[in-house]
Amino acid sequence: MIDIYNILIVCAAALVTALVILALLGKAGGETPHAGRPASDAEPAISALFRGQDIVDATDEARALITGSEESWAELSAALRPRFPSLPGKAPTERRLFASGSPGDDGYLELEQVGSRMRLSLCDRPANSADLHQLRAAQTELEVLRTALGTAPNPIWKSDETGRTDWSNKAYESLAADVASPEPGAPIFDMPPGGPEHMRTRRTCLASPKGDAQRWFDITSAQQGNAWLHYGIDVTAVVRAEIAQRNFVQTLTKTFAHLPIGLAIFDRNRQLALFNPAMIDLTQLSAEFLSGRPNLLSFFDRLREGRMMPEPKNYNDWREQMADLVAAASDDRYSETWSLPSGLTYKVTGRPHPDGAIAFLIEDISAEISLTRRFRSELELSQCVIDTLDDAIAIFSQNGVLTFSNAAYRTLWKSDPDSSFAELTVVDATRQWQEMCKPSPIWGELRDFVVQGHDRAAWEMHVEHKNNMRILCRVTPVAGGSTLVSFNCETPALPQRQLNTEGV
């Protein structure tokens, strides 16, 4: 009994040793990138025999993978390359193994020599129910992804290590049709060669040979093994908007350069962002100082040092005034007139701009102020001269509004038109005159004459004051459709003095 038990133990040990040796021999004899050849010794379902680059024999499953018109290494390798990216473009002439590029995939391609030919075989473990289920789920997901990428409105394509396009969606194919590329698979975008970065974005232009307007795309490229995935976004509208904005800024810059009004724009951080040459001429500030982007307080500080703004009585109060100035300019409330020691007069205006910016406009109004002062002086002189006249004078505009009168008028009619805020019309004036005079038809004719626009000639008529004083009223048309009405008070003639000649 003991002998039989010992014999069984020896036999079992020998059997285990033999299996281990066979396993080691099998592992050493076959070169596989994963766990070895499939357990089944059956012929692989996908297998093809090559003579050079042409397929001389293949299984039905292998031929089903070929979508082109020729049965060649190029067509079959293109179908297998998504799973085995290391497949070369031309058939090797020596034994090779090509592993799958997906983690967890233990399938591999084996290329071995059979006589004068090469045989390519797909070695994979037999599929079970779980594998079939995962395959069906992956196929469903693949259909969804194909539909999503194929119908995407933006061009998406894949290029190999040589830059040729080996897959694209409909949007890319539509662009390729517009460009009319002479060679199938040739890239339609000017893409730089792949660099060390795994993702990059660049903007490129796509010109149509039909002479249409250029189209711009932002292309993001992501590396996938030796290949690249490209995603394009049509930014033609953005580029055109940027060009229009740049042209508009250039136009504004040229306009500002010829503008006689000094312009200084400070950004939201209160730093000088833009100025024109007139600002240099008006403020006597150097271009180097303005180009250094000084802040707002430094800008006005330099103006104060150069006596290009009114000198403040108190420097500390001036700092507070600057803060109030900025607040007023932000609310579009700042507008002042600076009278400088040099005799110049500047009008300074602050205006708010988008994004918190502030613009200051400096305008030299010295000539305008001088002209206004001279005009006001001439008006005062004319008023003084007319006030010395004995005749009462009133001037009415074409609309019948009293615009001018002298001191004799105010004395005669006991009325001061300048003391009233309301406009005195010819109707109001003739009503006052009529109340102080005896009845006369002159007042209606006078009202009609003042507002009459054509066929006017000077005329005169006497009226009698209620104090029995005769008044000669002269009505004379003047320039601009205005009417001058003068009143001359006639006094009785004094008797001439008789000379005493009796004693002579």
Coordinates of C-alpha atoms in Angstrom, one line a residue:
M1 CA 0.0 0.0 0.0
I2 CA 2.8 2.3 0.9
D3 CA 4.7 1.5 -2.3
I4 CA 1.7 2.4 -4.4
Y5 CA 1.3 5.7 -2.6
N6 CA 5.0 6.6 -3.1
I7 CA 4.7 5.6 -6.8
L8 CA 1.7 8.0 -7.2
I9 CA 3.6 10.8 -5.6
V10 CA 6.6 10.3 -7.9
C11 CA 4.3 10.2 -10.9
A12 CA 2.6 13.4 -9.9
A13 CA 5.8 15.2 -9.3
A14 CA 7.1 14.1 -12.7
L15 CA 3.9 15.3 -14.4
V16 CA 4.2 18.7 -12.8
T17 CA 7.8 19.0 -13.7
A18 CA 7.0 18.1 -17.3
L19 CA 4.3 20.7 -17.6
V20 CA 6.6 23.4 -16.2
I21 CA 9.3 22.5 -18.7
L22 CA 6.9 22.5 -21.6
A23 CA 5.5 25.9 -20.5
L24 CA 9.0 27.3 -20.2
L25 CA 10.0 25.9 -23.6
G26 CA 6.8 27.4 -25.2
K27 CA 7.5 30.8 -23.6
A28 CA 11.1 30.8 -24.8
G29 CA 10.3 29.6 -28.3
G30 CA 7.7 32.3 -29.1
E31 CA 8.3 36.1 -29.1
T32 CA 5.1 37.9 -28.1
P33 CA 4.6 41.4 -26.7
H34 CA 2.0 40.2 -24.3
A35 CA 1.1 36.7 -22.8
G36 CA 2.0 34.6 -25.9
R37 CA 0.1 33.0 -28.7
P38 CA -3.6 32.1 -28.3
A39 CA -4.3 28.8 -26.6
S40 CA -6.0 27.6 -29.7
D41 CA -3.9 26.3 -32.5
A42 CA -6.5 27.2 -35.1
E43 CA -5.6 29.4 -38.1
P44 CA -6.1 33.1 -37.2
A45 CA -9.3 34.6 -38.7
I46 CA -7.5 37.6 -40.1
S47 CA -4.4 36.5 -42.1
A48 CA -2.9 37.6 -45.4
L49 CA 0.0 36.4 -47.5
F50 CA 2.2 39.0 -49.3
R51 CA 4.5 39.0 -52.2
G52 CA 6.3 42.3 -51.9
Q53 CA 3.6 44.9 -51.4
D54 CA 0.8 42.9 -52.9
I55 CA -1.6 40.5 -51.3
V56 CA -1.6 37.1 -53.0
D57 CA -3.9 35.3 -50.6
A58 CA -6.0 36.3 -47.6
T59 CA -8.9 35.1 -45.5
D60 CA -12.3 36.5 -46.0
E61 CA -12.2 38.5 -42.8
A62 CA -8.9 40.1 -43.9
R63 CA -10.4 41.0 -47.3
A64 CA -13.4 42.5 -45.6
L65 CA -11.2 45.1 -43.9
I66 CA -9.9 46.4 -47.2
T67 CA -12.0 49.4 -48.4
G68 CA -9.9 50.4 -51.4
S69 CA -9.8 48.9 -54.9
E70 CA -6.4 47.3 -54.5
E71 CA -5.4 44.4 -52.3
S72 CA -2.1 45.6 -51.0
W73 CA -0.1 46.1 -47.8
A74 CA -1.0 49.9 -47.9
E75 CA -4.8 49.2 -47.8
L76 CA -4.7 46.5 -45.2
S77 CA -2.2 48.3 -42.9
A78 CA -4.4 51.4 -43.1
A79 CA -7.3 49.4 -41.8
L80 CA -5.3 47.8 -39.0
R81 CA -3.3 50.9 -38.1
P82 CA -5.9 52.4 -35.7
R83 CA -5.4 49.4 -33.4
F84 CA -1.7 48.9 -34.3
P85 CA -0.2 52.4 -34.9
S86 CA 3.3 51.0 -35.3
L87 CA 2.5 49.4 -38.6
P88 CA 4.9 50.9 -41.3
G89 CA 3.8 52.3 -44.6
K90 CA 5.6 49.5 -46.5
A91 CA 5.6 45.8 -45.8
P92 CA 8.8 44.7 -43.9
T93 CA 11.0 41.9 -45.3
E94 CA 11.8 40.2 -42.0
R95 CA 9.9 38.8 -39.1
R96 CA 8.2 41.5 -36.9
L97 CA 5.7 41.7 -34.1
F98 CA 3.4 44.7 -33.7
A99 CA 1.7 45.3 -30.4
S100 CA -1.6 47.0 -29.9
G101 CA -1.5 50.7 -28.9
S102 CA -4.3 50.4 -26.4
P103 CA -3.6 49.5 -22.8
G104 CA -5.1 46.2 -21.7
D105 CA -5.3 44.9 -25.3
D106 CA -3.2 41.8 -25.5
G107 CA -3.7 41.3 -29.2
Y108 CA -0.7 41.6 -31.6
L109 CA 0.2 41.2 -35.3
E110 CA 2.8 38.7 -36.3
L111 CA 4.7 39.1 -39.6
E112 CA 6.7 35.9 -40.5
Q113 CA 8.3 34.6 -43.6
V114 CA 6.8 31.6 -45.4
G115 CA 9.1 30.6 -48.1
S116 CA 9.6 33.7 -50.4
R117 CA 6.6 35.4 -49.0
M118 CA 5.5 37.1 -45.8
R119 CA 2.4 36.3 -43.8
L120 CA 0.6 38.7 -41.6
S121 CA -1.6 37.2 -38.9
L122 CA -3.7 38.8 -36.2
C123 CA -3.2 36.9 -32.9
D124 CA -5.8 37.4 -30.3
R125 CA -7.3 35.3 -27.6
P126 CA -10.7 33.7 -28.2
A127 CA -13.7 36.0 -27.4
N128 CA -16.1 35.0 -24.6
S129 CA -19.6 36.4 -23.8
A130 CA -18.1 39.3 -21.8
D131 CA -15.9 40.2 -24.7
L132 CA -18.8 40.2 -27.1
H133 CA -20.9 42.3 -24.8
Q134 CA -18.1 44.9 -24.4
L135 CA -17.6 44.8 -28.2
R136 CA -21.3 45.5 -28.8
A137 CA -21.3 48.4 -26.3
A138 CA -18.2 49.8 -27.8
Q139 CA -19.7 49.6 -31.3
T140 CA -22.8 51.5 -30.1
E141 CA -20.6 54.2 -28.5
L142 CA -18.5 54.3 -31.6
E143 CA -21.6 55.0 -33.8
V144 CA -22.6 57.9 -31.5
L145 CA -19.0 59.3 -31.6
R146 CA -18.8 59.0 -35.3
T147 CA -22.2 60.8 -35.7
A148 CA -21.1 63.5 -33.3
L149 CA -17.8 64.1 -35.0
G150 CA -19.0 63.6 -38.5
T151 CA -21.8 66.2 -38.2
A152 CA -19.9 68.7 -36.1
P153 CA -20.1 72.2 -37.7
N154 CA -16.4 72.7 -37.2
P155 CA -13.7 70.9 -39.2
I156 CA -12.0 68.0 -37.4
W157 CA -9.4 65.8 -39.0
K158 CA -6.5 63.4 -38.2
S159 CA -3.1 63.5 -39.7
D160 CA -0.3 60.9 -39.6
E161 CA 3.4 61.5 -38.8
T162 CA 4.0 62.8 -42.3
G163 CA 1.2 65.4 -42.1
R164 CA -1.2 63.7 -44.5
T165 CA -4.9 63.5 -43.6
D166 CA -6.1 60.0 -43.0
W167 CA -9.5 60.9 -41.5
S168 CA -11.8 63.9 -41.5
N169 CA -15.4 64.9 -40.9
K170 CA -17.9 66.4 -43.3
A171 CA -17.1 70.0 -42.4
Y172 CA -13.4 69.4 -43.3
E173 CA -14.3 67.6 -46.5
S174 CA -16.5 70.6 -47.5
L175 CA -13.6 73.0 -47.0
A176 CA -11.3 70.6 -48.9
A177 CA -13.8 70.6 -51.8
D178 CA -13.8 74.5 -51.8
V179 CA -10.0 74.5 -51.8
A180 CA -10.0 71.8 -54.5
S181 CA -6.8 70.1 -53.3
P182 CA -5.1 68.4 -56.3
E183 CA -3.8 65.4 -54.2
P184 CA -6.1 63.3 -52.0
G185 CA -5.0 63.4 -48.3
A186 CA -2.9 66.5 -48.8
P187 CA -3.4 69.0 -45.9
I188 CA -5.5 72.1 -46.8
F189 CA -4.2 74.1 -43.8
D190 CA -0.6 75.3 -43.5
M191 CA 0.4 73.5 -40.3
P192 CA 3.9 73.7 -38.8
P193 CA 5.8 70.5 -38.1
G194 CA 5.1 68.8 -34.7
G195 CA 7.1 70.2 -31.9
P196 CA 7.8 68.9 -28.4
E197 CA 4.5 70.2 -27.0
H198 CA 1.6 67.7 -27.0
M199 CA -1.1 70.4 -27.7
R200 CA -0.8 73.7 -29.5
T201 CA -3.1 76.3 -31.0
R202 CA -2.4 78.6 -34.0
R203 CA -4.4 80.9 -36.3
T204 CA -4.2 80.2 -40.0
C205 CA -5.8 81.6 -43.2
L206 CA -7.6 79.4 -45.8
A207 CA -7.7 81.1 -49.2
S208 CA -10.1 79.9 -51.8
P209 CA -8.9 79.6 -55.4
K210 CA -12.3 80.9 -56.5
G211 CA -11.3 84.4 -55.4
D212 CA -13.6 84.5 -52.5
A213 CA -12.8 86.3 -49.2
Q214 CA -10.3 84.7 -47.0
R215 CA -11.4 82.5 -44.1
W216 CA -9.6 82.4 -40.8
F217 CA -9.5 79.4 -38.4
D218 CA -8.1 78.8 -34.9
I219 CA -6.7 75.3 -35.0
T220 CA -6.0 73.3 -31.9
S221 CA -3.8 70.2 -32.4
A222 CA -3.5 67.4 -29.9
Q223 CA -0.9 64.6 -30.3
Q224 CA -2.1 61.0 -30.3
G225 CA 0.8 58.7 -30.5
N226 CA 2.6 59.5 -33.8
A227 CA -0.6 61.1 -35.2
W228 CA -2.2 64.4 -34.5
L229 CA -5.9 65.4 -34.0
H230 CA -6.8 68.8 -35.2
Y231 CA -9.9 70.9 -34.3
G232 CA -10.7 74.0 -36.3
I233 CA -12.9 77.0 -35.3
D234 CA -14.0 79.5 -37.9
V235 CA -12.9 82.9 -36.5
T236 CA -13.4 84.9 -39.7
A237 CA -15.9 87.3 -38.1
V238 CA -13.6 87.8 -35.2
V239 CA -10.6 88.6 -37.5
R240 CA -12.7 91.0 -39.5
A241 CA -13.9 92.7 -36.4
E242 CA -10.3 93.0 -35.2
I243 CA -9.2 94.4 -38.5
A244 CA -12.1 96.9 -38.5
Q245 CA -11.2 97.9 -34.9
R246 CA -7.6 98.3 -35.8
N247 CA -8.5 100.5 -38.9
F248 CA -10.9 102.5 -36.7
V249 CA -8.2 103.1 -34.1
Q250 CA -5.7 104.1 -36.9
T251 CA -8.3 106.5 -38.3
L252 CA -8.9 108.0 -34.8
T253 CA -5.2 108.3 -34.2
K254 CA -4.7 110.2 -37.5
T255 CA -7.7 112.4 -36.6
F256 CA -6.4 113.0 -33.1
A257 CA -3.0 113.8 -34.6
H258 CA -4.5 116.7 -36.6
L259 CA -6.9 117.8 -33.9
P260 CA -6.1 121.3 -32.5
I261 CA -7.6 120.4 -29.1
G262 CA -5.3 118.6 -26.7
L263 CA -6.5 115.1 -25.8
A264 CA -5.3 112.9 -22.9
I265 CA -7.0 109.6 -22.0
F266 CA -6.3 108.0 -18.6
D267 CA -7.2 104.3 -18.1
R268 CA -9.1 102.9 -15.1
N269 CA -5.8 102.8 -13.1
R270 CA -5.5 106.6 -13.8
Q271 CA -2.4 106.2 -16.0
L272 CA -2.0 108.1 -19.3
A273 CA -3.0 105.7 -22.1
L274 CA -3.4 108.0 -25.1
F275 CA -2.4 111.6 -26.0
N276 CA -2.1 113.6 -29.3
P277 CA 0.5 116.1 -30.5
A278 CA -1.7 119.0 -29.6
M279 CA -1.4 118.1 -25.9
I280 CA 2.4 118.6 -26.2
D281 CA 2.0 121.9 -27.9
L282 CA -0.6 123.3 -25.4
T283 CA 0.9 122.0 -22.2
Q284 CA 4.6 122.3 -23.1
L285 CA 5.1 118.8 -21.6
S286 CA 7.8 116.7 -23.2
A287 CA 6.9 113.7 -25.4
E288 CA 9.2 111.5 -23.2
F289 CA 7.3 112.4 -20.1
L290 CA 3.9 111.6 -21.7
S291 CA 5.2 108.4 -23.3
G292 CA 6.2 107.2 -19.9
R293 CA 2.5 106.9 -19.0
P294 CA 2.4 109.1 -15.9
N295 CA -0.5 108.9 -13.6
L296 CA -3.1 111.6 -13.4
L297 CA -1.7 113.4 -10.3
S298 CA 1.8 113.5 -11.8
F299 CA 0.3 114.9 -15.0
F300 CA -1.4 117.8 -13.3
D301 CA 1.6 118.2 -11.0
R302 CA 3.8 118.8 -14.0
L303 CA 1.3 121.2 -15.4
R304 CA 1.3 123.2 -12.2
E305 CA 5.1 123.2 -12.1
G306 CA 5.2 124.5 -15.7
R307 CA 2.6 127.2 -14.8
M308 CA 0.3 125.7 -17.4
M309 CA -2.6 125.8 -14.9
P310 CA -3.8 128.3 -12.3
E311 CA -1.5 128.3 -9.3
P312 CA -3.4 127.0 -6.2
K313 CA -3.3 129.0 -3.1
N314 CA -2.7 126.0 -0.9
Y315 CA -1.0 122.9 -2.2
N316 CA -2.8 120.5 0.2
D317 CA -6.1 121.9 -0.8
W318 CA -5.0 121.4 -4.4
R319 CA -4.6 117.7 -3.8
E320 CA -8.2 117.5 -2.6
Q321 CA -9.3 119.6 -5.6
M322 CA -7.6 117.0 -7.9
A323 CA -9.7 114.2 -6.2
D324 CA -12.8 116.3 -6.7
L325 CA -11.8 116.9 -10.3
V326 CA -11.5 113.2 -11.0
A327 CA -14.9 112.5 -9.4
A328 CA -16.5 115.3 -11.5
A329 CA -14.9 114.1 -14.7
S330 CA -16.1 110.6 -14.0
D331 CA -19.6 112.0 -13.8
D332 CA -19.3 114.2 -16.8
R333 CA -19.5 117.4 -14.7
Y334 CA -16.0 118.9 -15.0
S335 CA -15.6 122.0 -17.2
E336 CA -13.5 124.9 -16.3
T337 CA -11.7 127.9 -17.8
W338 CA -8.1 128.4 -16.9
S339 CA -6.6 131.9 -17.1
L340 CA -2.9 131.4 -17.3
P341 CA -0.2 133.9 -16.2
S342 CA 1.1 134.0 -19.8
G343 CA -2.2 135.6 -20.9
L344 CA -3.6 132.4 -22.5
T345 CA -7.0 131.1 -21.7
Y346 CA -7.7 127.3 -21.7
K347 CA -11.0 125.5 -21.6
V348 CA -10.5 122.2 -19.8
T349 CA -13.3 119.5 -20.0
G350 CA -13.4 116.1 -18.4
R351 CA -15.4 113.2 -19.9
P352 CA -16.0 109.7 -18.7
H353 CA -15.0 106.8 -21.0
P354 CA -15.9 103.0 -20.9
D355 CA -14.2 100.7 -18.5
G356 CA -13.6 103.5 -16.0
A357 CA -11.3 105.6 -18.2
I358 CA -11.3 109.4 -18.2
A359 CA -10.6 111.8 -21.1
F360 CA -9.4 115.4 -20.6
L361 CA -9.8 117.9 -23.4
I362 CA -7.7 121.1 -23.4
E363 CA -8.7 123.8 -25.8
D364 CA -7.0 127.2 -26.4
I365 CA -9.8 129.8 -26.4
S366 CA -7.6 132.8 -26.0
A367 CA -8.7 134.2 -29.4
E368 CA -12.3 133.6 -28.7
I369 CA -12.1 135.3 -25.3
S370 CA -10.2 138.2 -26.8
L371 CA -12.8 138.5 -29.5
T372 CA -15.7 138.3 -27.0
R373 CA -14.1 141.0 -24.8
R374 CA -13.5 143.3 -27.8
F375 CA -17.1 142.7 -29.0
R376 CA -18.4 143.4 -25.5
S377 CA -16.3 146.5 -25.3
E378 CA -17.7 147.7 -28.7
L379 CA -21.2 147.0 -27.6
E380 CA -20.7 149.0 -24.4
L381 CA -19.2 151.8 -26.4
S382 CA -22.1 151.7 -28.9
Q383 CA -24.6 151.7 -26.0
C384 CA -22.9 154.7 -24.5
V385 CA -23.0 156.6 -27.8
I386 CA -26.6 155.9 -28.4
D387 CA -27.5 156.8 -24.8
T388 CA -26.2 160.3 -25.5
L389 CA -28.8 160.8 -28.3
D390 CA -31.9 162.9 -27.5
D391 CA -34.1 160.7 -29.7
A392 CA -35.7 157.6 -28.0
I393 CA -34.6 154.6 -30.0
A394 CA -35.9 151.0 -30.0
I395 CA -34.8 148.2 -32.3
F396 CA -37.0 145.2 -33.0
S397 CA -35.9 141.9 -34.5
Q398 CA -37.5 140.2 -37.5
N399 CA -39.6 138.2 -35.0
G400 CA -40.9 141.4 -33.3
V401 CA -38.8 141.2 -30.2
L402 CA -37.2 144.3 -28.7
T403 CA -33.4 143.8 -28.8
F404 CA -32.0 147.3 -28.1
S405 CA -33.1 150.6 -26.5
N406 CA -31.4 153.7 -25.2
A407 CA -31.6 155.9 -22.1
A408 CA -34.0 158.4 -23.9
Y409 CA -36.4 155.5 -24.6
R410 CA -36.5 154.4 -21.0
T411 CA -37.1 158.0 -19.9
L412 CA -39.8 158.8 -22.4
W413 CA -41.8 155.6 -22.0
K414 CA -41.0 154.9 -18.3
S415 CA -39.9 151.4 -19.2
D416 CA -36.7 149.5 -18.8
P417 CA -36.7 146.3 -21.0
D418 CA -33.3 145.1 -19.6
S419 CA -34.7 144.7 -16.1
S420 CA -37.2 142.1 -17.2
F421 CA -36.4 138.4 -17.8
A422 CA -39.3 138.1 -20.2
E423 CA -38.9 139.2 -23.8
L424 CA -40.6 142.5 -24.8
T425 CA -42.4 142.2 -28.1
V426 CA -43.6 144.9 -30.4
V427 CA -47.2 144.1 -29.3
D428 CA -46.2 144.8 -25.6
A429 CA -44.3 147.9 -26.5
T430 CA -47.0 149.5 -28.7
R431 CA -49.5 148.7 -25.9
Q432 CA -47.4 150.8 -23.5
W433 CA -47.0 153.6 -26.1
Q434 CA -50.7 153.6 -26.8
E435 CA -51.6 153.9 -23.2
M436 CA -49.4 157.0 -22.8
C437 CA -50.5 158.7 -26.0
K438 CA -53.8 159.9 -27.5
P439 CA -55.6 157.6 -29.9
S440 CA -53.8 157.2 -33.2
P441 CA -53.9 154.6 -36.1
I442 CA -50.1 154.4 -36.2
W443 CA -49.7 151.6 -33.6
G444 CA -51.5 148.9 -35.7
E445 CA -49.5 149.9 -38.8
L446 CA -46.3 149.8 -36.8
R447 CA -47.0 146.3 -35.5
D448 CA -47.6 145.0 -39.0
F449 CA -44.6 146.7 -40.4
V450 CA -42.2 145.2 -37.9
V451 CA -43.2 141.6 -38.7
Q452 CA -43.5 142.3 -42.5
G453 CA -40.8 140.5 -44.4
H454 CA -40.7 142.3 -47.7
D455 CA -41.6 145.6 -49.5
R456 CA -40.6 147.8 -46.6
A457 CA -39.7 151.5 -46.8
A458 CA -39.0 154.1 -44.1
W459 CA -42.0 156.2 -43.0
E460 CA -42.9 158.7 -40.2
M461 CA -46.0 160.0 -38.5
H462 CA -46.8 162.3 -35.6
V463 CA -48.4 161.2 -32.4
E464 CA -49.4 163.2 -29.4
H465 CA -48.5 162.5 -25.8
K466 CA -51.2 162.8 -23.2
N467 CA -49.2 165.7 -21.8
N468 CA -49.9 167.5 -25.1
M469 CA -46.3 166.9 -26.3
R470 CA -46.0 166.2 -30.0
I471 CA -43.7 163.3 -30.9
L472 CA -42.4 162.5 -34.4
C473 CA -42.2 158.7 -34.8
R474 CA -39.8 157.5 -37.5
V475 CA -39.9 153.8 -38.6
T476 CA -36.8 152.7 -40.6
P477 CA -36.0 149.1 -41.8
V478 CA -32.4 148.0 -41.0
A479 CA -30.2 145.0 -41.8
G480 CA -31.3 141.5 -41.0
G481 CA -35.0 142.2 -41.2
S482 CA -34.8 144.4 -38.0
T483 CA -36.7 147.6 -37.6
L484 CA -35.5 150.9 -35.9
V485 CA -38.2 153.0 -34.3
S486 CA -37.1 156.5 -33.1
F487 CA -39.2 159.1 -31.2
N488 CA -38.3 162.8 -31.5
C489 CA -40.1 165.0 -28.9
E490 CA -41.0 168.4 -30.6
T491 CA -41.0 171.4 -28.3
P492 CA -42.7 174.8 -29.2
A493 CA -40.4 177.2 -30.9
L494 CA -39.0 179.9 -28.5
P495 CA -39.6 183.6 -29.5
Q496 CA -36.5 185.2 -30.9
R497 CA -34.8 187.7 -28.7
Q498 CA -35.2 191.3 -30.0
L499 CA -32.2 193.5 -30.0
N500 CA -32.6 197.0 -28.4
T501 CA -31.1 199.4 -31.0
E502 CA -32.6 202.7 -29.7
G503 CA -29.6 203.7 -27.7
V504 CA -27.2 203.1 -30.5

